[in-house]
Amino acid sequence: MAGTISPYKTNRRSAPAGSGSAGRGAGGRERSGLGQKVRRNLSAHGFLFGALVCFGFFTWYPMVREVVMSFQKTKRGRTTWVGFDNLRRIFDDPDFWHAWRNTFLFTLLALVLGFALPFFVAVLLNELRHAKAYLRILVYLPVMMPPVAAVLLFKYFYNPDYGLFNDILRTLHLPTSAWLNSPDTAMVSVVIAATWMNMGGATLIYLAALQGIPGELYEAADLDGAGLLRKLWHVTIPQTRLILSLLLLLQIVATMQVFVEPFLLTGGNGPQNSTMTVVYLVYEYAFDLGGNNYGVASALGLVMLVVLAGFSALYSRLSRNSDND
Amino acid sequence: MKTNGLLHRSAVAVVVAGLAFSAAACSSSGGGSSSGDNGKASDAAAPLDPATKVTITADCQPPTTKPAERKQWDDDIAAFNKIYPNVTIKATDGSPCEEPAKFTAQLAGKTQPDLFYAYFTDTNQILDAGGAQDISAYVNEKTVPALKDIDPSVLSTLKDADGKLYGLPVTNYKMGLIYNRKLFKQAGLDPDKPPTTWAEIREDAKKIAALGNGVNGYGDYSATNQGGWHFTAELYGLGGKMLSDDGKKVAFNSAEGKQVLQNLYDMRWTDNTMGATQGLKWPDLMTQTSTDKLGMYVGAPDDITYMVQTLKGNYEDYGMGPMPGGKSALLGGDGRFFKKGSTPDQIKAGVAWVNFKYLTMGKGQFDYSRNKTDGLPVGIPQPSFFGGASLAADNTAKAASATVPVQNYAPYVSTPVPGKTEPANAQQLYKVLDAAVSAVLTDKNADIAKLLTDAESQANQVLSSLQ
């Protein structure tokens, strides 16, 4: 049995010669090998055990419970199995489809704005000759701001009566907007705020990727007479493709789980539920409806998990295909 | 954008926290000890024996940031311990006493204190979670002498369908119209005669909004379930009902329901007296009123305390009138519940403490002369759950020590509007109605009939899934 356990190979190799010979020399490799290996790597196993316990308790156990609870209901302190009742309830809830539509809209808008803008800013920063470090800090600054503070700031900017944005529009003699106060503009307003709050991080990652592109490639392109756009298209984008596609996937998965910005900016629902997202709906079921709706909340979480997992699988399939092309 | 470390983490944190709590709940469900049920049932009706040694945990001790209330709490514990020297009350402070999300998690995890704070509307949730003990046998005129004077409609909010009692009321409120007397005067209105019908409110709102400078005539909530809460209050005021008599269907898609939304629509879009900023939630209306930007809104008397104590307004500037429409006024409040599995002695000790601190004239929260000395408001028309001799005694004592301009609330106090409790499954219904209220306040093309029909079918669906 012990012979089949091989992850200790590396450790054994790095251990001082002879240190392991006693156990093996006793001829009890089968019997005493494992115990000794564990003893020899006690601290490593300690860490491993701690990590496993933490992951198990705080990550895996809740996930398993979520699946179990999706099929349960608590009434008068008693938990009963209800089969697919919870799933049926969320599919019957008109807010479910509404929330998915909003979530996809947010994801789409967040990608159009939040994916392209940081890339554009990173390219600009990369091209700068002066004040580079200073501007980099400026771009990253909003990320360091606590979300609640940033949201309060934007709430003030968006105020239709005395907010900064409408003041600017009035000064320019342009029509003002209701921003967060209209179902037509609420979601866009949330995306703008979210983009401002979060783009610094993505910008820095793009910047790092851009700076990894060998200068010779641009020199060669220059010699070939390529302009700015052609260099961008033929050098910059292909060279940063890996990072771009990785960030795209992460952003899709993350933006679909958006919660904080709409929750703080519009109380979650927004005018006529226009900013209600799926994760907010989970929150609402679990905590906001004054009932014991954990089962329903879990079922919705499960649906979300399935959709995101399916999406990730599809994405990795597509990107593998395109890599093979 | 890197949206999303943060988004991701927050979302995951919320979900995981919820799951972890609820997981804990499920694993211990059914295990709720019922030792308290049987115990010494025969002598449950007797008051606590002063020699009994017992410890209970309780929440809602005033925080140190409210020094006067905190000192009163400590003094009251000391006075209580003179009668019951062996009762230990281990209290945790908190303000607010209940945060709904935390409370839900506590109930699920069965980590609520032995004696715990809850809103009247939480009763169903607590019972569904199996979180509270039936205290019917422990509450009688010996253990709670003022019991006969407590408004039966208040007590009924703490009972289950079979009439078993699970908690004792501590404070309550009845809604009415709160208004800014300063703006009334500026607009040429009589601050001692607040409007009592919606037609009058519209007229007065126009005059107040005409003051300009960002002042709105009327305001209302439309987010975080509070839009639905106020819809209900306004529906009650007009004589409407939220539920059918059997409680299985909603009844708000009625002439009164339409009237509520039509009033809001007219003030928002026809009269332009509500301002463009909507999606308001507690305490936005109080903030606007205390900064003299809002003329009127529907609210409860303790809003006035909040505007003065927290938002630094002046008592002289606010008045209160009866609920517009005057047919009935939404009644709410909070009480103390007893954790399932508490021992008979713990329940008796809890009942004795709640009686001492919150239900005895001249003591605890009703010690008006002490409140006056400590700089706390006396004369706010709340709580109002007593009738009979207790009410008369309360009014006399309040008047003798009043620190607030009691006459400002005369229109509210002297107009008897019957109280009406919130509907069962209130939060679910409020959530559905939030969307309708928010629609009339943010969409000029809102179709009121359709909004109500949609809300009706959605709410009925929710109710049927809860049966």
Short mmCIF file of N, CA and C in Angstrom, two decimals, chain B residues 6 12 48 62 90 99 102 133 145 164 211 215 221 233 236 294 317 338 346 363 408 410 416 438 453:
data_model
loop_
_atom_site.label_atom_id
_atom_site.label_comp_id
_atom_site.label_asym_id
_atom_site.label_seq_id
_atom_site.Cartn_x
_atom_site.Cartn_y
_atom_site.Cartn_z
N LEU B 6 -13.49 42.10 -6.63
CA LEU B 6 -14.32 42.59 -5.54
C LEU B 6 -15.74 42.06 -5.63
N VAL B 12 -19.59 36.02 -3.46
CA VAL B 12 -19.31 34.71 -2.88
C VAL B 12 -19.48 34.76 -1.37
N LEU B 48 -42.20 34.31 38.84
CA LEU B 48 -40.90 33.76 39.19
C LEU B 48 -40.66 33.87 40.70
N PRO B 62 -28.98 48.99 25.12
CA PRO B 62 -28.61 50.20 24.37
C PRO B 62 -27.08 50.31 24.28
N LYS B 90 -27.58 38.47 30.85
CA LYS B 90 -26.37 38.72 30.07
C LYS B 90 -26.79 39.37 28.78
N GLU B 99 -31.04 43.55 12.64
CA GLU B 99 -30.67 43.71 11.24
C GLU B 99 -31.25 42.49 10.54
N LYS B 102 -28.98 39.57 9.42
CA LYS B 102 -28.32 38.90 10.53
C LYS B 102 -29.33 38.10 11.35
N GLN B 133 -40.58 29.89 21.79
CA GLN B 133 -41.27 29.04 22.75
C GLN B 133 -42.69 29.58 22.99
N PRO B 145 -49.23 42.52 35.00
CA PRO B 145 -50.46 43.15 35.50
C PRO B 145 -51.19 44.00 34.46
N LYS B 164 -51.75 30.68 20.29
CA LYS B 164 -50.69 30.56 21.31
C LYS B 164 -49.77 31.78 21.25
N LEU B 211 -42.39 76.70 -3.26
CA LEU B 211 -41.33 77.45 -2.59
C LEU B 211 -40.03 77.39 -3.37
N VAL B 215 -37.26 72.19 -2.90
CA VAL B 215 -38.19 71.68 -1.89
C VAL B 215 -39.29 70.87 -2.56
N TYR B 221 -41.32 56.26 -0.18
CA TYR B 221 -40.30 55.24 -0.44
C TYR B 221 -40.71 54.38 -1.64
N ALA B 233 -49.71 50.84 3.89
CA ALA B 233 -50.18 51.84 4.85
C ALA B 233 -51.21 52.75 4.19
N TYR B 236 -54.50 50.92 3.53
CA TYR B 236 -55.28 50.82 4.77
C TYR B 236 -55.97 52.15 5.06
N LEU B 294 -38.38 68.65 2.36
CA LEU B 294 -39.58 67.85 2.12
C LEU B 294 -40.71 68.32 3.03
N ASP B 317 -40.07 71.92 14.71
CA ASP B 317 -40.28 72.00 13.26
C ASP B 317 -41.17 70.91 12.69
N PHE B 338 -39.15 34.42 23.11
CA PHE B 338 -38.40 33.53 24.00
C PHE B 338 -37.90 32.34 23.20
N GLN B 346 -36.21 30.25 32.98
CA GLN B 346 -35.71 31.29 32.07
C GLN B 346 -36.87 32.09 31.48
N LYS B 363 -42.36 52.82 35.45
CA LYS B 363 -41.05 52.16 35.55
C LYS B 363 -40.44 52.04 34.14
N ASN B 408 -47.99 69.74 18.86
CA ASN B 408 -47.71 69.51 17.44
C ASN B 408 -48.29 68.19 16.94
N ALA B 410 -51.13 66.95 18.24
CA ALA B 410 -52.54 66.92 18.63
C ALA B 410 -53.43 66.40 17.49
N PRO B 416 -59.03 59.51 16.29
CA PRO B 416 -58.89 58.08 16.51
C PRO B 416 -59.02 57.29 15.20
N SER B 438 -42.47 51.78 -7.57
CA SER B 438 -41.31 52.35 -8.25
C SER B 438 -41.66 52.70 -9.70
N THR B 453 -52.48 44.58 -11.83
CA THR B 453 -52.84 43.22 -12.24
C THR B 453 -51.61 42.32 -12.21
#
